[in-house]
JSON list of C-alpha atoms in Angstrom, two decimals:
[
{"chain": "S", "resi": 300, "resn": "MET", "atom": "CA", "xyz": [14.36, -28.63, 59.38]},
{"chain": "S", "resi": 301, "resn": "ASN", "atom": "CA", "xyz": [17.71, -31.25, 61.69]},
{"chain": "S", "resi": 302, "resn": "TYR", "atom": "CA", "xyz": [21.10, -29.92, 61.50]},
{"chain": "S", "resi": 303, "resn": "GLN", "atom": "CA", "xyz": [22.55, -31.22, 58.25]},
{"chain": "S", "resi": 304, "resn": "GLU", "atom": "CA", "xyz": [19.50, -29.44, 56.50]},
{"chain": "S", "resi": 305, "resn": "ASP", "atom": "CA", "xyz": [20.05, -26.39, 58.26]},
{"chain": "S", "resi": 306, "resn": "ARG", "atom": "CA", "xyz": [23.94, -26.49, 57.64]},
{"chain": "S", "resi": 307, "resn": "ARG", "atom": "CA", "xyz": [23.20, -26.94, 54.20]},
{"chain": "S", "resi": 308, "resn": "GLU", "atom": "CA", "xyz": [21.33, -24.58, 53.74]},
{"chain": "S", "resi": 309, "resn": "GLN", "atom": "CA", "xyz": [23.29, -21.89, 55.15]},
{"chain": "S", "resi": 310, "resn": "SER", "atom": "CA", "xyz": [26.63, -23.70, 52.72]},
{"chain": "S", "resi": 311, "resn": "LYS", "atom": "CA", "xyz": [27.14, -22.26, 49.60]},
{"chain": "S", "resi": 312, "resn": "PRO", "atom": "CA", "xyz": [27.51, -23.84, 46.70]},
{"chain": "S", "resi": 313, "resn": "VAL", "atom": "CA", "xyz": [29.99, -25.75, 44.23]},
{"chain": "S", "resi": 314, "resn": "ILE", "atom": "CA", "xyz": [29.16, -28.27, 41.26]},
{"chain": "S", "resi": 315, "resn": "ILE", "atom": "CA", "xyz": [32.41, -29.88, 41.50]},
{"chain": "S", "resi": 316, "resn": "HIS", "atom": "CA", "xyz": [32.77, -33.27, 37.96]},
{"chain": "S", "resi": 317, "resn": "GLN", "atom": "CA", "xyz": [32.32, -36.64, 39.84]},
{"chain": "S", "resi": 318, "resn": "SER", "atom": "CA", "xyz": [36.14, -37.16, 38.54]},
{"chain": "S", "resi": 319, "resn": "LEU", "atom": "CA", "xyz": [37.55, -34.76, 42.06]},
{"chain": "S", "resi": 320, "resn": "SER", "atom": "CA", "xyz": [35.32, -36.62, 44.42]},
{"chain": "S", "resi": 321, "resn": "ASN", "atom": "CA", "xyz": [38.53, -38.20, 45.87]},
{"chain": "S", "resi": 322, "resn": "SER", "atom": "CA", "xyz": [40.53, -34.97, 45.06]},
{"chain": "S", "resi": 323, "resn": "ASP", "atom": "CA", "xyz": [41.78, -32.96, 48.20]},
{"chain": "S", "resi": 324, "resn": "ILE", "atom": "CA", "xyz": [40.01, -29.92, 48.17]},
{"chain": "S", "resi": 325, "resn": "ILE", "atom": "CA", "xyz": [36.91, -31.61, 48.61]},
{"chain": "S", "resi": 326, "resn": "ALA", "atom": "CA", "xyz": [37.47, -32.08, 52.69]},
{"chain": "S", "resi": 327, "resn": "LEU", "atom": "CA", "xyz": [39.33, -28.17, 52.60]},
{"chain": "S", "resi": 328, "resn": "LEU", "atom": "CA", "xyz": [36.36, -26.55, 50.62]},
{"chain": "S", "resi": 329, "resn": "ARG", "atom": "CA", "xyz": [33.82, -28.48, 53.11]},
{"chain": "S", "resi": 330, "resn": "ASP", "atom": "CA", "xyz": [36.02, -26.38, 56.20]},
{"chain": "S", "resi": 331, "resn": "SER", "atom": "CA", "xyz": [34.90, -23.43, 54.49]},
{"chain": "S", "resi": 332, "resn": "ASN", "atom": "CA", "xyz": [31.44, -23.86, 54.42]},
{"chain": "S", "resi": 333, "resn": "TYR", "atom": "CA", "xyz": [30.63, -24.66, 51.14]},
{"chain": "S", "resi": 334, "resn": "PHE", "atom": "CA", "xyz": [27.84, -27.24, 49.60]},
{"chain": "S", "resi": 335, "resn": "ILE", "atom": "CA", "xyz": [29.90, -30.14, 47.29]},
{"chain": "S", "resi": 336, "resn": "ARG", "atom": "CA", "xyz": [26.66, -31.22, 44.69]},
{"chain": "S", "resi": 337, "resn": "PHE", "atom": "CA", "xyz": [28.78, -33.52, 42.09]},
{"chain": "S", "resi": 338, "resn": "SER", "atom": "CA", "xyz": [28.00, -33.88, 38.38]},
{"chain": "S", "resi": 339, "resn": "SER", "atom": "CA", "xyz": [28.54, -36.21, 35.75]},
{"chain": "S", "resi": 340, "resn": "THR", "atom": "CA", "xyz": [27.30, -33.09, 33.11]},
{"chain": "S", "resi": 341, "resn": "VAL", "atom": "CA", "xyz": [29.86, -30.55, 33.79]},
{"chain": "S", "resi": 342, "resn": "ILE", "atom": "CA", "xyz": [33.60, -30.89, 31.98]},
{"chain": "S", "resi": 343, "resn": "LYS", "atom": "CA", "xyz": [36.06, -33.80, 33.21]},
{"chain": "S", "resi": 344, "resn": "ASP", "atom": "CA", "xyz": [37.95, -32.02, 36.51]},
{"chain": "S", "resi": 345, "resn": "SER", "atom": "CA", "xyz": [35.85, -28.36, 37.39]},
{"chain": "S", "resi": 346, "resn": "CYS", "atom": "CA", "xyz": [34.35, -26.61, 39.55]},
{"chain": "S", "resi": 347, "resn": "ILE", "atom": "CA", "xyz": [31.67, -24.38, 39.55]},
{"chain": "S", "resi": 348, "resn": "PHE", "atom": "CA", "xyz": [30.53, -21.46, 41.85]},
{"chain": "S", "resi": 349, "resn": "PRO", "atom": "CA", "xyz": [27.62, -20.65, 40.27]},
{"chain": "S", "resi": 350, "resn": "SER", "atom": "CA", "xyz": [26.29, -17.38, 43.32]},
{"chain": "S", "resi": 351, "resn": "SER", "atom": "CA", "xyz": [29.85, -15.42, 41.84]},
{"chain": "S", "resi": 352, "resn": "SER", "atom": "CA", "xyz": [29.02, -17.33, 37.89]},
{"chain": "S", "resi": 353, "resn": "VAL", "atom": "CA", "xyz": [32.91, -18.15, 37.93]},
{"chain": "S", "resi": 354, "resn": "ALA", "atom": "CA", "xyz": [34.12, -21.66, 37.55]},
{"chain": "S", "resi": 355, "resn": "PHE", "atom": "CA", "xyz": [37.84, -23.43, 37.67]},
{"chain": "S", "resi": 356, "resn": "LEU", "atom": "CA", "xyz": [38.87, -26.43, 35.35]},
{"chain": "S", "resi": 357, "resn": "ILE", "atom": "CA", "xyz": [42.07, -27.64, 38.08]},
{"chain": "S", "resi": 358, "resn": "VAL", "atom": "CA", "xyz": [44.63, -30.10, 35.46]},
{"chain": "S", "resi": 359, "resn": "ASP", "atom": "CA", "xyz": [46.92, -32.01, 37.62]},
{"chain": "S", "resi": 360, "resn": "ASP", "atom": "CA", "xyz": [51.15, -32.04, 36.86]},
{"chain": "S", "resi": 361, "resn": "VAL", "atom": "CA", "xyz": [50.26, -34.56, 34.69]},
{"chain": "S", "resi": 362, "resn": "PHE", "atom": "CA", "xyz": [53.82, -33.91, 32.17]},
{"chain": "S", "resi": 363, "resn": "ASN", "atom": "CA", "xyz": [55.48, -34.74, 35.81]},
{"chain": "S", "resi": 364, "resn": "SER", "atom": "CA", "xyz": [57.21, -38.38, 34.54]},
{"chain": "S", "resi": 365, "resn": "ARG", "atom": "CA", "xyz": [58.78, -36.44, 31.17]},
{"chain": "S", "resi": 366, "resn": "ARG", "atom": "CA", "xyz": [57.99, -33.14, 32.34]},
{"chain": "S", "resi": 367, "resn": "GLN", "atom": "CA", "xyz": [56.04, -32.95, 29.00]},
{"chain": "S", "resi": 368, "resn": "THR", "atom": "CA", "xyz": [54.59, -29.89, 28.96]},
{"chain": "S", "resi": 369, "resn": "CYS", "atom": "CA", "xyz": [51.34, -29.20, 27.29]},
{"chain": "S", "resi": 370, "resn": "LEU", "atom": "CA", "xyz": [52.09, -28.43, 24.47]},
{"chain": "S", "resi": 371, "resn": "PRO", "atom": "CA", "xyz": [54.36, -31.10, 22.23]},
{"chain": "S", "resi": 372, "resn": "GLN", "atom": "CA", "xyz": [54.30, -29.77, 18.84]},
{"chain": "S", "resi": 373, "resn": "SER", "atom": "CA", "xyz": [55.80, -27.23, 20.39]},
{"chain": "S", "resi": 374, "resn": "THR", "atom": "CA", "xyz": [57.72, -28.16, 23.72]},
{"chain": "S", "resi": 375, "resn": "ARG", "atom": "CA", "xyz": [58.45, -31.71, 23.03]},
{"chain": "S", "resi": 376, "resn": "LEU", "atom": "CA", "xyz": [61.77, -33.92, 25.35]},
{"chain": "S", "resi": 377, "resn": "ALA", "atom": "CA", "xyz": [63.37, -35.51, 22.46]},
{"chain": "S", "resi": 378, "resn": "SER", "atom": "CA", "xyz": [62.32, -38.95, 23.94]},
{"chain": "S", "resi": 379, "resn": "THR", "atom": "CA", "xyz": [63.40, -43.11, 22.27]},
{"chain": "S", "resi": 380, "resn": "ASN", "atom": "CA", "xyz": [60.02, -44.23, 23.04]},
{"chain": "S", "resi": 381, "resn": "GLU", "atom": "CA", "xyz": [57.60, -43.95, 21.01]},
{"chain": "S", "resi": 382, "resn": "GLN", "atom": "CA", "xyz": [54.39, -44.74, 21.87]},
{"chain": "S", "resi": 383, "resn": "GLY", "atom": "CA", "xyz": [55.25, -42.66, 25.05]},
{"chain": "S", "resi": 384, "resn": "GLU", "atom": "CA", "xyz": [55.49, -39.45, 22.76]},
{"chain": "S", "resi": 385, "resn": "HIS", "atom": "CA", "xyz": [52.17, -40.61, 21.14]},
{"chain": "S", "resi": 386, "resn": "ASN", "atom": "CA", "xyz": [50.56, -40.95, 24.05]},
{"chain": "S", "resi": 387, "resn": "ASP", "atom": "CA", "xyz": [51.35, -37.88, 25.77]},
{"chain": "S", "resi": 388, "resn": "SER", "atom": "CA", "xyz": [50.85, -36.54, 22.46]},
{"chain": "S", "resi": 389, "resn": "ASP", "atom": "CA", "xyz": [47.54, -37.33, 23.05]},
{"chain": "S", "resi": 390, "resn": "ARG", "atom": "CA", "xyz": [46.61, -36.69, 26.08]},
{"chain": "S", "resi": 391, "resn": "SER", "atom": "CA", "xyz": [47.78, -33.37, 25.81]},
{"chain": "S", "resi": 392, "resn": "THR", "atom": "CA", "xyz": [45.30, -32.66, 22.70]},
{"chain": "S", "resi": 393, "resn": "GLU", "atom": "CA", "xyz": [42.40, -34.17, 24.91]},
{"chain": "S", "resi": 394, "resn": "LEU", "atom": "CA", "xyz": [42.86, -31.62, 27.55]},
{"chain": "S", "resi": 395, "resn": "LEU", "atom": "CA", "xyz": [43.78, -29.14, 25.45]},
{"chain": "S", "resi": 396, "resn": "ASN", "atom": "CA", "xyz": [40.53, -29.79, 23.60]},
{"chain": "S", "resi": 397, "resn": "ARG", "atom": "CA", "xyz": [39.01, -30.04, 27.02]},
{"chain": "S", "resi": 398, "resn": "MET", "atom": "CA", "xyz": [40.34, -26.20, 27.78]},
{"chain": "S", "resi": 399, "resn": "GLU", "atom": "CA", "xyz": [38.93, -24.40, 24.45]},
{"chain": "S", "resi": 400, "resn": "LYS", "atom": "CA", "xyz": [34.70, -26.14, 25.69]},
{"chain": "S", "resi": 401, "resn": "PHE", "atom": "CA", "xyz": [35.49, -25.40, 28.79]},
{"chain": "S", "resi": 402, "resn": "SER", "atom": "CA", "xyz": [36.27, -21.73, 27.07]},
{"chain": "S", "resi": 403, "resn": "ARG", "atom": "CA", "xyz": [33.25, -21.37, 25.19]},
{"chain": "S", "resi": 404, "resn": "LEU", "atom": "CA", "xyz": [30.95, -23.04, 28.00]},
{"chain": "S", "resi": 405, "resn": "HIS", "atom": "CA", "xyz": [31.48, -20.41, 30.47]},
{"chain": "S", "resi": 406, "resn": "GLN", "atom": "CA", "xyz": [32.15, -16.48, 30.22]},
{"chain": "S", "resi": 407, "resn": "ARG", "atom": "CA", "xyz": [33.70, -15.98, 33.86]},
{"chain": "S", "resi": 408, "resn": "CYS", "atom": "CA", "xyz": [36.81, -19.09, 33.86]},
{"chain": "S", "resi": 409, "resn": "PHE", "atom": "CA", "xyz": [40.15, -19.70, 34.94]},
{"chain": "S", "resi": 410, "resn": "VAL", "atom": "CA", "xyz": [42.32, -22.85, 34.90]},
{"chain": "S", "resi": 411, "resn": "ILE", "atom": "CA", "xyz": [44.26, -23.79, 37.97]},
{"chain": "S", "resi": 412, "resn": "LEU", "atom": "CA", "xyz": [47.58, -25.77, 37.31]},
{"chain": "S", "resi": 413, "resn": "ARG", "atom": "CA", "xyz": [49.29, -28.00, 39.68]},
{"chain": "S", "resi": 414, "resn": "TYR", "atom": "CA", "xyz": [52.81, -28.67, 39.34]},
{"chain": "S", "resi": 415, "resn": "SER", "atom": "CA", "xyz": [54.80, -30.56, 41.20]},
{"chain": "S", "resi": 416, "resn": "VAL", "atom": "CA", "xyz": [58.12, -28.13, 41.21]},
{"chain": "S", "resi": 417, "resn": "PHE", "atom": "CA", "xyz": [58.56, -24.88, 39.50]},
{"chain": "S", "resi": 418, "resn": "ASP", "atom": "CA", "xyz": [60.88, -25.45, 36.75]},
{"chain": "S", "resi": 419, "resn": "SER", "atom": "CA", "xyz": [62.35, -24.87, 32.69]},
{"chain": "S", "resi": 420, "resn": "PHE", "atom": "CA", "xyz": [59.63, -27.17, 31.95]},
{"chain": "S", "resi": 421, "resn": "ALA", "atom": "CA", "xyz": [56.77, -25.46, 34.61]},
{"chain": "S", "resi": 422, "resn": "THR", "atom": "CA", "xyz": [57.12, -22.47, 32.67]},
{"chain": "S", "resi": 423, "resn": "GLU", "atom": "CA", "xyz": [57.70, -23.25, 29.08]},
{"chain": "S", "resi": 424, "resn": "SER", "atom": "CA", "xyz": [54.44, -25.21, 29.41]},
{"chain": "S", "resi": 425, "resn": "LEU", "atom": "CA", "xyz": [52.58, -22.41, 31.26]},
{"chain": "S", "resi": 426, "resn": "GLN", "atom": "CA", "xyz": [53.69, -20.19, 27.84]},
{"chain": "S", "resi": 427, "resn": "ASN", "atom": "CA", "xyz": [52.23, -21.64, 25.26]},
{"chain": "S", "resi": 428, "resn": "ILE", "atom": "CA", "xyz": [49.19, -21.86, 26.98]},
{"chain": "S", "resi": 429, "resn": "GLN", "atom": "CA", "xyz": [48.95, -18.98, 28.14]},
{"chain": "S", "resi": 430, "resn": "LEU", "atom": "CA", "xyz": [49.39, -17.83, 24.77]},
{"chain": "S", "resi": 431, "resn": "LYS", "atom": "CA", "xyz": [47.36, -20.09, 23.39]},
{"chain": "S", "resi": 432, "resn": "PHE", "atom": "CA", "xyz": [44.68, -18.88, 24.74]},
{"chain": "S", "resi": 433, "resn": "LEU", "atom": "CA", "xyz": [44.97, -15.60, 25.25]},
{"chain": "S", "resi": 434, "resn": "GLU", "atom": "CA", "xyz": [42.22, -13.91, 22.78]},
{"chain": "S", "resi": 435, "resn": "SER", "atom": "CA", "xyz": [40.37, -16.27, 24.76]},
{"chain": "S", "resi": 436, "resn": "ARG", "atom": "CA", "xyz": [38.17, -15.28, 28.11]},
{"chain": "S", "resi": 437, "resn": "LEU", "atom": "CA", "xyz": [40.46, -17.98, 29.33]},
{"chain": "S", "resi": 438, "resn": "GLN", "atom": "CA", "xyz": [42.96, -17.41, 32.42]},
{"chain": "S", "resi": 439, "resn": "VAL", "atom": "CA", "xyz": [45.97, -19.10, 33.50]},
{"chain": "S", "resi": 440, "resn": "ILE", "atom": "CA", "xyz": [46.69, -19.46, 37.48]},
{"chain": "S", "resi": 441, "resn": "PRO", "atom": "CA", "xyz": [49.75, -21.39, 38.22]},
{"chain": "S", "resi": 442, "resn": "VAL", "atom": "CA", "xyz": [49.95, -22.40, 42.03]},
{"chain": "S", "resi": 443, "resn": "LEU", "atom": "CA", "xyz": [52.31, -25.52, 43.71]},
{"chain": "S", "resi": 444, "resn": "ASN", "atom": "CA", "xyz": [50.50, -28.81, 43.92]},
{"chain": "S", "resi": 445, "resn": "ASP", "atom": "CA", "xyz": [49.77, -28.78, 48.28]},
{"chain": "S", "resi": 446, "resn": "ASN", "atom": "CA", "xyz": [47.55, -30.84, 48.99]},
{"chain": "S", "resi": 447, "resn": "GLY", "atom": "CA", "xyz": [44.71, -28.85, 47.58]},
{"chain": "S", "resi": 448, "resn": "GLN", "atom": "CA", "xyz": [45.66, -25.89, 49.33]},
{"chain": "S", "resi": 449, "resn": "SER", "atom": "CA", "xyz": [46.97, -23.43, 46.32]},
{"chain": "S", "resi": 450, "resn": "VAL", "atom": "CA", "xyz": [44.29, -24.41, 44.66]},
{"chain": "S", "resi": 451, "resn": "VAL", "atom": "CA", "xyz": [41.11, -23.77, 46.85]},
{"chain": "S", "resi": 452, "resn": "GLU", "atom": "CA", "xyz": [42.31, -20.56, 48.21]},
{"chain": "S", "resi": 453, "resn": "ALA", "atom": "CA", "xyz": [42.68, -19.31, 45.04]},
{"chain": "S", "resi": 454, "resn": "MET", "atom": "CA", "xyz": [38.96, -20.70, 43.53]},
{"chain": "S", "resi": 455, "resn": "LEU", "atom": "CA", "xyz": [38.57, -19.06, 46.81]},
{"chain": "S", "resi": 456, "resn": "ASN", "atom": "CA", "xyz": [39.30, -15.71, 46.41]},
{"chain": "S", "resi": 457, "resn": "ILE", "atom": "CA", "xyz": [39.09, -15.44, 42.93]},
{"chain": "S", "resi": 458, "resn": "ALA", "atom": "CA", "xyz": [34.73, -16.27, 44.08]},
{"chain": "S", "resi": 459, "resn": "LYS", "atom": "CA", "xyz": [34.27, -13.42, 46.78]},
{"chain": "S", "resi": 460, "resn": "VAL", "atom": "CA", "xyz": [36.10, -11.13, 44.90]},
{"chain": "S", "resi": 461, "resn": "MET", "atom": "CA", "xyz": [33.08, -11.50, 42.03]},
{"chain": "S", "resi": 462, "resn": "CYS", "atom": "CA", "xyz": [30.57, -12.93, 44.63]},
{"chain": "S", "resi": 463, "resn": "LYS", "atom": "CA", "xyz": [27.29, -9.28, 44.21]},
{"chain": "S", "resi": 464, "resn": "PRO", "atom": "CA", "xyz": [26.52, -8.63, 47.17]},
{"chain": "S", "resi": 465, "resn": "VAL", "atom": "CA", "xyz": [23.44, -9.22, 48.39]},
{"chain": "S", "resi": 466, "resn": "SER", "atom": "CA", "xyz": [21.81, -5.50, 48.37]},
{"chain": "S", "resi": 467, "resn": "GLU", "atom": "CA", "xyz": [23.07, -5.26, 45.10]},
{"chain": "S", "resi": 468, "resn": "VAL", "atom": "CA", "xyz": [21.49, -8.86, 44.14]},
{"chain": "S", "resi": 469, "resn": "LEU", "atom": "CA", "xyz": [19.04, -7.45, 45.43]},
{"chain": "S", "resi": 470, "resn": "LYS", "atom": "CA", "xyz": [17.69, -4.27, 43.99]},
{"chain": "S", "resi": 471, "resn": "GLU", "atom": "CA", "xyz": [18.55, -6.36, 39.84]},
{"chain": "S", "resi": 472, "resn": "ARG", "atom": "CA", "xyz": [16.26, -7.91, 40.75]},
{"chain": "S", "resi": 473, "resn": "LEU", "atom": "CA", "xyz": [13.29, -5.49, 42.42]},
{"chain": "S", "resi": 474, "resn": "GLU", "atom": "CA", "xyz": [14.57, -2.96, 38.85]},
{"chain": "S", "resi": 475, "resn": "SER", "atom": "CA", "xyz": [13.61, -6.51, 36.57]},
{"chain": "S", "resi": 476, "resn": "ILE", "atom": "CA", "xyz": [10.29, -6.79, 38.47]},
{"chain": "S", "resi": 477, "resn": "GLN", "atom": "CA", "xyz": [9.07, -2.80, 38.43]},
{"chain": "S", "resi": 478, "resn": "ALA", "atom": "CA", "xyz": [10.46, -2.92, 34.72]},
{"chain": "S", "resi": 479, "resn": "SER", "atom": "CA", "xyz": [8.35, -6.11, 34.06]},
{"chain": "S", "resi": 480, "resn": "PHE", "atom": "CA", "xyz": [5.40, -3.76, 35.87]},
{"chain": "S", "resi": 481, "resn": "LYS", "atom": "CA", "xyz": [6.31, -0.42, 34.33]},
{"chain": "S", "resi": 482, "resn": "SER", "atom": "CA", "xyz": [5.65, -2.26, 31.05]},
{"chain": "S", "resi": 483, "resn": "SER", "atom": "CA", "xyz": [2.79, -4.19, 31.67]},
{"chain": "S", "resi": 484, "resn": "VAL", "atom": "CA", "xyz": [0.65, -1.32, 32.77]},
{"chain": "S", "resi": 485, "resn": "THR", "atom": "CA", "xyz": [2.13, 0.82, 29.68]},
{"chain": "S", "resi": 486, "resn": "LEU", "atom": "CA", "xyz": [0.43, -2.04, 27.23]},
{"chain": "S", "resi": 487, "resn": "MET", "atom": "CA", "xyz": [-2.37, -2.17, 29.30]},
{"chain": "S", "resi": 488, "resn": "HIS", "atom": "CA", "xyz": [-2.92, 1.50, 29.33]},
{"chain": "S", "resi": 489, "resn": "GLU", "atom": "CA", "xyz": [-1.92, 1.67, 25.13]},
{"chain": "S", "resi": 490, "resn": "THR", "atom": "CA", "xyz": [-4.28, -0.79, 24.40]},
{"chain": "S", "resi": 491, "resn": "LEU", "atom": "CA", "xyz": [-7.32, 0.72, 25.70]},
{"chain": "S", "resi": 492, "resn": "LYS", "atom": "CA", "xyz": [-6.47, 3.98, 24.27]},
{"chain": "S", "resi": 493, "resn": "MET", "atom": "CA", "xyz": [-6.73, 2.36, 21.25]},
{"chain": "S", "resi": 494, "resn": "LEU", "atom": "CA", "xyz": [-10.23, 1.42, 22.02]},
{"chain": "S", "resi": 495, "resn": "ASP", "atom": "CA", "xyz": [-10.99, 4.96, 22.56]},
{"chain": "S", "resi": 496, "resn": "LEU", "atom": "CA", "xyz": [-11.45, 5.84, 26.71]},
{"chain": "S", "resi": 497, "resn": "SER", "atom": "CA", "xyz": [-11.32, 8.15, 28.13]},
{"chain": "S", "resi": 498, "resn": "PRO", "atom": "CA", "xyz": [-7.81, 9.33, 30.35]},
{"chain": "S", "resi": 499, "resn": "GLU", "atom": "CA", "xyz": [-10.14, 8.61, 33.21]},
{"chain": "S", "resi": 500, "resn": "GLU", "atom": "CA", "xyz": [-11.82, 5.96, 32.07]},
{"chain": "S", "resi": 501, "resn": "ILE", "atom": "CA", "xyz": [-8.26, 3.92, 31.24]},
{"chain": "S", "resi": 502, "resn": "ASN", "atom": "CA", "xyz": [-7.50, 4.38, 34.64]},
{"chain": "S", "resi": 503, "resn": "LEU", "atom": "CA", "xyz": [-10.89, 3.15, 36.29]},
{"chain": "S", "resi": 504, "resn": "VAL", "atom": "CA", "xyz": [-9.65, -0.10, 34.32]},
{"chain": "S", "resi": 505, "resn": "GLN", "atom": "CA", "xyz": [-6.44, -0.98, 36.25]},
{"chain": "S", "resi": 506, "resn": "ASP", "atom": "CA", "xyz": [-7.02, 0.48, 38.87]},
{"chain": "S", "resi": 507, "resn": "GLY", "atom": "CA", "xyz": [-10.23, -2.43, 39.60]},
{"chain": "S", "resi": 508, "resn": "ILE", "atom": "CA", "xyz": [-9.01, -5.29, 36.86]},
{"chain": "S", "resi": 509, "resn": "GLY", "atom": "CA", "xyz": [-5.11, -3.72, 37.45]},
{"chain": "S", "resi": 510, "resn": "SER", "atom": "CA", "xyz": [-2.94, -5.92, 34.51]},
{"chain": "S", "resi": 511, "resn": "LEU", "atom": "CA", "xyz": [-3.88, -7.26, 31.15]},
{"chain": "S", "resi": 512, "resn": "LYS", "atom": "CA", "xyz": [-3.94, -10.44, 31.63]},
{"chain": "S", "resi": 513, "resn": "LYS", "atom": "CA", "xyz": [-7.20, -10.18, 34.35]},
{"chain": "S", "resi": 514, "resn": "LEU", "atom": "CA", "xyz": [-8.45, -7.88, 31.64]},
{"chain": "S", "resi": 515, "resn": "ILE", "atom": "CA", "xyz": [-8.93, -9.96, 29.08]},
{"chain": "S", "resi": 516, "resn": "LEU", "atom": "CA", "xyz": [-9.98, -12.94, 31.38]},
{"chain": "S", "resi": 517, "resn": "ALA", "atom": "CA", "xyz": [-12.50, -9.84, 32.65]},
{"chain": "S", "resi": 518, "resn": "THR", "atom": "CA", "xyz": [-16.35, -10.61, 33.42]},
{"chain": "S", "resi": 519, "resn": "GLU", "atom": "CA", "xyz": [-18.84, -8.28, 32.07]},
{"chain": "S", "resi": 520, "resn": "GLN", "atom": "CA", "xyz": [-19.30, -7.46, 36.15]},
{"chain": "S", "resi": 521, "resn": "ASP", "atom": "CA", "xyz": [-16.03, -7.54, 36.21]},
{"chain": "S", "resi": 522, "resn": "LEU", "atom": "CA", "xyz": [-15.98, -4.41, 34.70]},
{"chain": "S", "resi": 523, "resn": "LEU", "atom": "CA", "xyz": [-18.24, -2.37, 34.93]},
{"chain": "S", "resi": 524, "resn": "ASP", "atom": "CA", "xyz": [-17.83, -3.39, 39.40]},
{"chain": "S", "resi": 525, "resn": "CYS", "atom": "CA", "xyz": [-14.54, -0.20, 38.05]},
{"chain": "S", "resi": 526, "resn": "GLY", "atom": "CA", "xyz": [-17.11, 1.82, 37.68]},
{"chain": "S", "resi": 527, "resn": "LEU", "atom": "CA", "xyz": [-17.98, 1.57, 33.58]},
{"chain": "S", "resi": 528, "resn": "SER", "atom": "CA", "xyz": [-21.18, 2.40, 31.65]},
{"chain": "S", "resi": 529, "resn": "ARG", "atom": "CA", "xyz": [-22.18, -0.49, 29.39]},
{"chain": "S", "resi": 530, "resn": "GLU", "atom": "CA", "xyz": [-21.61, 0.93, 26.37]},
{"chain": "S", "resi": 531, "resn": "VAL", "atom": "CA", "xyz": [-17.60, 0.95, 27.51]},
{"chain": "S", "resi": 532, "resn": "VAL", "atom": "CA", "xyz": [-17.71, -2.61, 28.93]},
{"chain": "S", "resi": 533, "resn": "VAL", "atom": "CA", "xyz": [-19.16, -3.97, 25.45]},
{"chain": "S", "resi": 534, "resn": "ARG", "atom": "CA", "xyz": [-16.90, -1.92, 23.50]},
{"chain": "S", "resi": 535, "resn": "ILE", "atom": "CA", "xyz": [-13.81, -3.92, 26.08]},
{"chain": "S", "resi": 536, "resn": "GLN", "atom": "CA", "xyz": [-15.34, -7.44, 25.44]},
{"chain": "S", "resi": 537, "resn": "ARG", "atom": "CA", "xyz": [-16.20, -7.06, 21.50]},
{"chain": "S", "resi": 538, "resn": "PHE", "atom": "CA", "xyz": [-12.13, -6.32, 21.35]},
{"chain": "S", "resi": 539, "resn": "PHE", "atom": "CA", "xyz": [-10.93, -8.97, 23.45]},
{"chain": "S", "resi": 540, "resn": "SER", "atom": "CA", "xyz": [-12.89, -12.29, 22.04]}
]
């Protein structure tokens, strides 16, 4: 394994939409030892941290040129440029639709709004967005547009908080394996009871064969090697034939 592969193994993955490939957050994430994987299948302008099961939608201050809000129908500025109004409305609608789709797709999701300046327009747009998604699981975080520093800091802080410790993850996996094993053993035990096998004969099969799948595929000799009588072996094979 070369240096790049070794570093990739040690890095945590982040899936980022290719629309952010030239964003200022990329270098900052790499400096924080994250391995970047670009994708065109995730939602535009989104970042996903698989190890934390959390997703972020990064929205720049698209209203900076005219200080428009994200909900034009309630907070529009007067303008004599009808074409400009139409374009802003279309852009706002597209953004809101993207946010709604984002909130439906991800269980734990955040929208990071990057504002060039926190003024009355920024405050009003933030309030409108929060009200619109009040009953959804989407959470909105406003940050100052400072070359990506605040965005990355917010994402990493949330991702670290939501990332389960390795010990907890391993414990859950072991419990899942154990539960699966117990259910398999229980199913095999109940199946053998249906065949009127004695507790001693059931133990012989479980110790000698191991699983119900292996029992179904077992040959006559396999069953005889467990210490079962030929009559019991015939009974088992007839049941699964």
